[in-house]
PDB file of N, CA and C in Angstrom:
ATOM      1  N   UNK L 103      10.949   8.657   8.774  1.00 94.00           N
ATOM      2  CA  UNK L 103      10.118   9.339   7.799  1.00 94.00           C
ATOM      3  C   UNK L 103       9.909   8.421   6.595  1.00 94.00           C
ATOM      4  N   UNK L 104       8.667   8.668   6.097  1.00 95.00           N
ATOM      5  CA  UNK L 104       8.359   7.973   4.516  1.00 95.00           C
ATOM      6  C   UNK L 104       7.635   8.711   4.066  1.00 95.00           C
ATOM      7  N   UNK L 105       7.378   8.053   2.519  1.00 95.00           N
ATOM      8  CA  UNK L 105       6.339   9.180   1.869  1.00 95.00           C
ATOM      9  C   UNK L 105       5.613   7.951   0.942  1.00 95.00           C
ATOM     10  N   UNK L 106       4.566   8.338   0.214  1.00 96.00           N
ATOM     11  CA  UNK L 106       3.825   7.160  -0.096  1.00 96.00           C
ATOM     12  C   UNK L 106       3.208   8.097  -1.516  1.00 96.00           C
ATOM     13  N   UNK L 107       3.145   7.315  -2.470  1.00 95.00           N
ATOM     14  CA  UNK L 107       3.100   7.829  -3.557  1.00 95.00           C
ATOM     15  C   UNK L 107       1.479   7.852  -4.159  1.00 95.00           C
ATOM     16  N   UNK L 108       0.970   7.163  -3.081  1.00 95.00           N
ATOM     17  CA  UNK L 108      -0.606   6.636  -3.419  1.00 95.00           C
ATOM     18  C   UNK L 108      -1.134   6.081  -2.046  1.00 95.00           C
ATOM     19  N   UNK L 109      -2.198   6.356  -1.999  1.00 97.00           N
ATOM     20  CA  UNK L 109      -3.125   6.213  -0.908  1.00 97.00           C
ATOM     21  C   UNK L 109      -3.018   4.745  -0.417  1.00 97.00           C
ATOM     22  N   UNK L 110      -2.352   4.227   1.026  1.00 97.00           N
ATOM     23  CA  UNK L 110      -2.300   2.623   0.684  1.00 97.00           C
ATOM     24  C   UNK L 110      -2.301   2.654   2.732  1.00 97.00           C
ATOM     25  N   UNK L 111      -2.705   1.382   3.217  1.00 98.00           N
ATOM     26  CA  UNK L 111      -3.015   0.472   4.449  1.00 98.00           C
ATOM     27  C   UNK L 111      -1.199   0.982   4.441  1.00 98.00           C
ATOM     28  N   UNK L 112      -0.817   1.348   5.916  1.00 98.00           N
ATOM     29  CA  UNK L 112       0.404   1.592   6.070  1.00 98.00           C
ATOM     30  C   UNK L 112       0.690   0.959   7.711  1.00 98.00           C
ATOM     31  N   UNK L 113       1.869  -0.026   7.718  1.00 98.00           N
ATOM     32  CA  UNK L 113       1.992  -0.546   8.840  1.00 98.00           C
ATOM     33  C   UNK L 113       3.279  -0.194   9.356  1.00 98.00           C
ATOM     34  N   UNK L 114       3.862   0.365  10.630  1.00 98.00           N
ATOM     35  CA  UNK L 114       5.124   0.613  11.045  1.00 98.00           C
ATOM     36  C   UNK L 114       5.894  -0.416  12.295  1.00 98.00           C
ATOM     37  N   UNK L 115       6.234  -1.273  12.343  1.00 98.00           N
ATOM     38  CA  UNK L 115       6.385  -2.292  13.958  1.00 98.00           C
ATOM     39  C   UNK L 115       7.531  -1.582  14.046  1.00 98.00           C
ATOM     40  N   UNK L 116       8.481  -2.095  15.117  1.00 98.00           N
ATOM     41  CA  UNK L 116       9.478  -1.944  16.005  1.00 98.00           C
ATOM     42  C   UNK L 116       9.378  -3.289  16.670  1.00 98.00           C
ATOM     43  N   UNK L 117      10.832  -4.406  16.849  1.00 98.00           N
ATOM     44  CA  UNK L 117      10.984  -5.590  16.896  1.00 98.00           C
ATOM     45  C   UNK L 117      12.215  -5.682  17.570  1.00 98.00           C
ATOM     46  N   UNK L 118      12.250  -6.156  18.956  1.00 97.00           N
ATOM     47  CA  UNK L 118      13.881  -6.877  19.247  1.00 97.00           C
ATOM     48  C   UNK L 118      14.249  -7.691  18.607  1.00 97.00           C
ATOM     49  N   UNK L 119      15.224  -7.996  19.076  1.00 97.00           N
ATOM     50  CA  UNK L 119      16.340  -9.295  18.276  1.00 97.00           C
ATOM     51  C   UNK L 119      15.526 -10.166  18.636  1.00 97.00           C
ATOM     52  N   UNK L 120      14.832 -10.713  19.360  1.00 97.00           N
ATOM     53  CA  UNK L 120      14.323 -11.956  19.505  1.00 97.00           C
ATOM     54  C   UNK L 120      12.944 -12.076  18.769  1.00 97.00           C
ATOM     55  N   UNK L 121      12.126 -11.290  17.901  1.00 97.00           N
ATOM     56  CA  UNK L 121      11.915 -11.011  16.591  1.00 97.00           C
ATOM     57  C   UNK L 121      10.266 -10.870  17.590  1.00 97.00           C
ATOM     58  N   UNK L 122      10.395  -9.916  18.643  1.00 97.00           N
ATOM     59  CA  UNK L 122       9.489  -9.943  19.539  1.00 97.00           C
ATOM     60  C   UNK L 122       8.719  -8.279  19.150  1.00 97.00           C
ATOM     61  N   UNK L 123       7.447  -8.058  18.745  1.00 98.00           N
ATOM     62  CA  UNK L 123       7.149  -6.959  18.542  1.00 98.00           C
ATOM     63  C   UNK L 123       7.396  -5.556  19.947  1.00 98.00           C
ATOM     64  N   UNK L 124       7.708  -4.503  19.730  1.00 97.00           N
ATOM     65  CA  UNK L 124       8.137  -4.030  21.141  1.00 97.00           C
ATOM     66  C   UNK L 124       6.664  -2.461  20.955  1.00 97.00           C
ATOM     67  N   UNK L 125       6.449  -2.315  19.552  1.00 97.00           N
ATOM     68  CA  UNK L 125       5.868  -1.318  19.110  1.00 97.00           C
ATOM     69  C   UNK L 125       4.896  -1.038  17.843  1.00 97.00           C
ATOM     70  N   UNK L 126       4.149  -0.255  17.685  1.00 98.00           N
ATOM     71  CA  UNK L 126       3.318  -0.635  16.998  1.00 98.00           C
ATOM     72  C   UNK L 126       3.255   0.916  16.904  1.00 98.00           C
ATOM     73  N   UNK L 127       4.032   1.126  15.997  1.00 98.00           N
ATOM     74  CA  UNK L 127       3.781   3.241  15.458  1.00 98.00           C
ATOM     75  C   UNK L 127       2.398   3.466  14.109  1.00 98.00           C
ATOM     76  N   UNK L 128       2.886   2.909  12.833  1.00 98.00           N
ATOM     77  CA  UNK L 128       1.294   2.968  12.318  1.00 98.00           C
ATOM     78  C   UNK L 128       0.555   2.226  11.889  1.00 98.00           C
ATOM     79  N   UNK L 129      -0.933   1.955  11.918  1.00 98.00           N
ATOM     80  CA  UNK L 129      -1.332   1.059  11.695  1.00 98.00           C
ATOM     81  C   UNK L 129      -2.957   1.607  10.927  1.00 98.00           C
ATOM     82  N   UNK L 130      -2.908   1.971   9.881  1.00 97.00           N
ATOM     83  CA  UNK L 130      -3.822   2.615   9.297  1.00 97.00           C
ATOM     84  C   UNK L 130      -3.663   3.599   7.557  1.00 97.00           C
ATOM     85  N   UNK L 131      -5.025   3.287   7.371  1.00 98.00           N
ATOM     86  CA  UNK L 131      -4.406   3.597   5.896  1.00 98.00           C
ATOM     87  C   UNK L 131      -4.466   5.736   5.796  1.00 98.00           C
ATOM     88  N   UNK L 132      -3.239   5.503   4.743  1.00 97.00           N
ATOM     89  CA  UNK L 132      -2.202   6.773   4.725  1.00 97.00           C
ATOM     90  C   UNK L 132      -2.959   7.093   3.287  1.00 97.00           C
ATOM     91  N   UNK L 133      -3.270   8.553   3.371  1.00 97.00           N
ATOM     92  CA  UNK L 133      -3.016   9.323   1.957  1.00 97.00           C
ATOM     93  C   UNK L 133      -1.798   9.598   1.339  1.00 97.00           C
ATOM     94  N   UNK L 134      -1.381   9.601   0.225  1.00 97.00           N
ATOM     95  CA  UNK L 134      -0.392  10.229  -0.431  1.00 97.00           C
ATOM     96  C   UNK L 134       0.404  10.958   0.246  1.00 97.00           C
ATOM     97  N   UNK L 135       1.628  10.901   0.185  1.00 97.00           N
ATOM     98  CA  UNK L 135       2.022  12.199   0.639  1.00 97.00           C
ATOM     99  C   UNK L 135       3.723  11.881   1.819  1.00 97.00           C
ATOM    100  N   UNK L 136       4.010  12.721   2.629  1.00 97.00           N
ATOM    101  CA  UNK L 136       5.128  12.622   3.610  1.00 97.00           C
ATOM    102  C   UNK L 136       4.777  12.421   5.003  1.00 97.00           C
ATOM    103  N   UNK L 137       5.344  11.684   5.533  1.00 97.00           N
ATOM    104  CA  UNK L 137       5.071  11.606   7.006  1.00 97.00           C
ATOM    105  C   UNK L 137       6.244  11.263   7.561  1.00 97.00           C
ATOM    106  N   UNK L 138       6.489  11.629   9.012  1.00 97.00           N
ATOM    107  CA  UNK L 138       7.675  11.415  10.002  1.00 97.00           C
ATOM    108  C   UNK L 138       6.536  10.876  11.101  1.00 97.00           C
ATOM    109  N   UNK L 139       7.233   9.673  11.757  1.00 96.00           N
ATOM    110  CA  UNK L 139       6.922   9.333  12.963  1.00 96.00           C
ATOM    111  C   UNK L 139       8.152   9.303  14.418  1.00 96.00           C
ATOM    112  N   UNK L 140       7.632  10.144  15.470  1.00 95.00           N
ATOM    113  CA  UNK L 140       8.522   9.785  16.209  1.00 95.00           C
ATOM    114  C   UNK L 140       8.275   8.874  17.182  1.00 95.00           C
ATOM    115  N   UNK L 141       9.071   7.878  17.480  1.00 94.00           N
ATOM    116  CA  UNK L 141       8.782   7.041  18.674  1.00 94.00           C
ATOM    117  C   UNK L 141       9.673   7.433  20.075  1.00 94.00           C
ATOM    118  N   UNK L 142       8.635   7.510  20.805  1.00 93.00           N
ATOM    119  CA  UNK L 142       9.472   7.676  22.250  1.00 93.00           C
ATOM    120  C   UNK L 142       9.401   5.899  22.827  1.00 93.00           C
ATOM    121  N   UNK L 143      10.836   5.661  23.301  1.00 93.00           N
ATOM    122  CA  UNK L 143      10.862   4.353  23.095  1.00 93.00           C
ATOM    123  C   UNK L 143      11.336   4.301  24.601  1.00 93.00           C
ATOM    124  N   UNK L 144      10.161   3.224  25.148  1.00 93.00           N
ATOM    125  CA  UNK L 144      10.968   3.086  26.895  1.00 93.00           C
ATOM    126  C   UNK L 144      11.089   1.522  26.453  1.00 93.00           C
ATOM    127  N   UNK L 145      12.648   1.370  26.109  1.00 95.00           N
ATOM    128  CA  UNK L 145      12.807  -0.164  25.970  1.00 95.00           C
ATOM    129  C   UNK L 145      14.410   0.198  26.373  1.00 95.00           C
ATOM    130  N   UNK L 146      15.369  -0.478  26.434  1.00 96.00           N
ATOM    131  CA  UNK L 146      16.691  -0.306  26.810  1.00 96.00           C
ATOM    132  C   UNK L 146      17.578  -0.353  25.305  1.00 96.00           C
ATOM    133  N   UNK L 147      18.453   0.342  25.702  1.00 96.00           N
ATOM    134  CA  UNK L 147      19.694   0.401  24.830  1.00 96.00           C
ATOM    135  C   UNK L 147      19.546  -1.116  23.876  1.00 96.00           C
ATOM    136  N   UNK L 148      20.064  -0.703  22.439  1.00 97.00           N
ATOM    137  CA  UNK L 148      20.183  -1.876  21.833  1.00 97.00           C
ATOM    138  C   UNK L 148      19.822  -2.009  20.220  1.00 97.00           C
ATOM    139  N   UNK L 149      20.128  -2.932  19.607  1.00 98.00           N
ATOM    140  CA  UNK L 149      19.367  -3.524  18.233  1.00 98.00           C
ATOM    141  C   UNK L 149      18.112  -3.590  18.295  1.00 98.00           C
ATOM    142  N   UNK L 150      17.203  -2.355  17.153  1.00 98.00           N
ATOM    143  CA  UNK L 150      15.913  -3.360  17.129  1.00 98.00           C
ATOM    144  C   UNK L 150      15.877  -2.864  15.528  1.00 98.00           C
ATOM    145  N   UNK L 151      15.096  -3.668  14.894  1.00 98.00           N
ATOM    146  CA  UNK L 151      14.590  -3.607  13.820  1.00 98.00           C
ATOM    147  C   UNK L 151      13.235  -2.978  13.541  1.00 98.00           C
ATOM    148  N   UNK L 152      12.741  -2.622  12.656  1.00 97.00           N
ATOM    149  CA  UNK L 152      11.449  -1.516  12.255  1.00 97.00           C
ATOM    150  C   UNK L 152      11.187  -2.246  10.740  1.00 97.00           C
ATOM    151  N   UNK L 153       9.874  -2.538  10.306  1.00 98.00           N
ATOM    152  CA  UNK L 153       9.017  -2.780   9.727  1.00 98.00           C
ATOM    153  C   UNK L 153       8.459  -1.937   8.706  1.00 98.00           C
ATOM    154  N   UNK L 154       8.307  -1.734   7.591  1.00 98.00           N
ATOM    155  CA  UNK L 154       7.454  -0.665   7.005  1.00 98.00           C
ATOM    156  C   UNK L 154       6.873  -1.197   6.002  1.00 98.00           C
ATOM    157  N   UNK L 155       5.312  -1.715   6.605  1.00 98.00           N
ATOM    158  CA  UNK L 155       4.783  -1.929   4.825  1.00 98.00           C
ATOM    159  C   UNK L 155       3.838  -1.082   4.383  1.00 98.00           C
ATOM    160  N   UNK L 156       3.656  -1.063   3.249  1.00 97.00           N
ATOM    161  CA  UNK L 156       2.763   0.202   2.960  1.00 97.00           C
ATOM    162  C   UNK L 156       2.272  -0.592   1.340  1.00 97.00           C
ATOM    163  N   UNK L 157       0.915  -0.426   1.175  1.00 90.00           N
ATOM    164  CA  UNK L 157       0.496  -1.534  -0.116  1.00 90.00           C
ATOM    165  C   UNK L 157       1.418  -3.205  -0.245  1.00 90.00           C
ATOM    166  N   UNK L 158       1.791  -3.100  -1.217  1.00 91.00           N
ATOM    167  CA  UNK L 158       2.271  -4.483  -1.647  1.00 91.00           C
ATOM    168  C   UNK L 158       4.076  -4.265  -1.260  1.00 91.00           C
ATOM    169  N   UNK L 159       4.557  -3.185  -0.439  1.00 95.00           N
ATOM    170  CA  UNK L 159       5.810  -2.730  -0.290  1.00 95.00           C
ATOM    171  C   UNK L 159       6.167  -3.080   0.921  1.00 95.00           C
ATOM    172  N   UNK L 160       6.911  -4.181   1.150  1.00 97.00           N
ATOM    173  CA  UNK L 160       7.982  -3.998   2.860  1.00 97.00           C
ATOM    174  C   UNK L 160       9.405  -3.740   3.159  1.00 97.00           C
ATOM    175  N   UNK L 161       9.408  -2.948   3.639  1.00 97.00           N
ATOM    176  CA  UNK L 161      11.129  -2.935   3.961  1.00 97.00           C
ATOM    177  C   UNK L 161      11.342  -2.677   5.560  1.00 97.00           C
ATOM    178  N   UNK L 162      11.924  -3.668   5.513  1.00 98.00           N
ATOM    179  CA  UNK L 162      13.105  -3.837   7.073  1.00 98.00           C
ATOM    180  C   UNK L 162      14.182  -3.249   6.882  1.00 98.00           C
ATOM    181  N   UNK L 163      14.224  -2.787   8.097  1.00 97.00           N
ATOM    182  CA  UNK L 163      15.617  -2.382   8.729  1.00 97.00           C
ATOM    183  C   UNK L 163      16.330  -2.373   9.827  1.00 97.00           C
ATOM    184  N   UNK L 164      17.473  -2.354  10.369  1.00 98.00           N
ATOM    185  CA  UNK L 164      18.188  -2.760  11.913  1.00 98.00           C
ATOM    186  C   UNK L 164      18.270  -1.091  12.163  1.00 98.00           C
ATOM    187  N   UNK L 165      18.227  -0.893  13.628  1.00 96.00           N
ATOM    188  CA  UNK L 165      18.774   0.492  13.888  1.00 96.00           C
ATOM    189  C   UNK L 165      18.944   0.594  15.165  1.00 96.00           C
ATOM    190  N   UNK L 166      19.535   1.192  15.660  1.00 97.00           N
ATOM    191  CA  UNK L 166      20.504   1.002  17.349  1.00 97.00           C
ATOM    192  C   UNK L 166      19.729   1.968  18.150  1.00 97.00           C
ATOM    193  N   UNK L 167      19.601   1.863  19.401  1.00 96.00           N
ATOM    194  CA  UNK L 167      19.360   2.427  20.219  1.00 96.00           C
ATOM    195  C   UNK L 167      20.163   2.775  21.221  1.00 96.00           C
ATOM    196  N   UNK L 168      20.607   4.235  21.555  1.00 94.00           N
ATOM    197  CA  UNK L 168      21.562   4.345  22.639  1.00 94.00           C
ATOM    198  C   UNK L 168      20.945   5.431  23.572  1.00 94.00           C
ATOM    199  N   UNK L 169      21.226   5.496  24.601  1.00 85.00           N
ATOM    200  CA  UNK L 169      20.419   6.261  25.964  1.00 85.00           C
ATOM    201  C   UNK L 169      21.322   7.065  26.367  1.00 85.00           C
TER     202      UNK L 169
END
């Protein structure tokens, strides 16, 4: 989930360790406001990292996957 304080181009990836894109959740500009994305993920158990930029804002993060 995120929320965006102002109308801005909003990008979401999903990335293995080998810094390989696996997913591509949003890619389009967002109004104001809250959003949850869910990903149904057919990739295997494991580390991947997720992407979030939104205007001039990016933040990474690691997060596990278990089956």
């Amino acid at each position: 989930s995120y929320s965006l304080p102002k109308t801005a181009l909003v990008s979401l990836q999903v990335f293995n360790t080998l810094g390989q894109e696996v997913a591509l959740l949003v890619n389009q500009q967002k109004d104001a406001g809250y959003y949850q994305v869910r990903w149904n993920a057919n990739v295997p158990s494991g580390i991947y990292f997720y992407r979030l930029q939104a205007g001039g804002h990016t933040e990474t993060k690691k997060m596990l996957l278990i089956r």
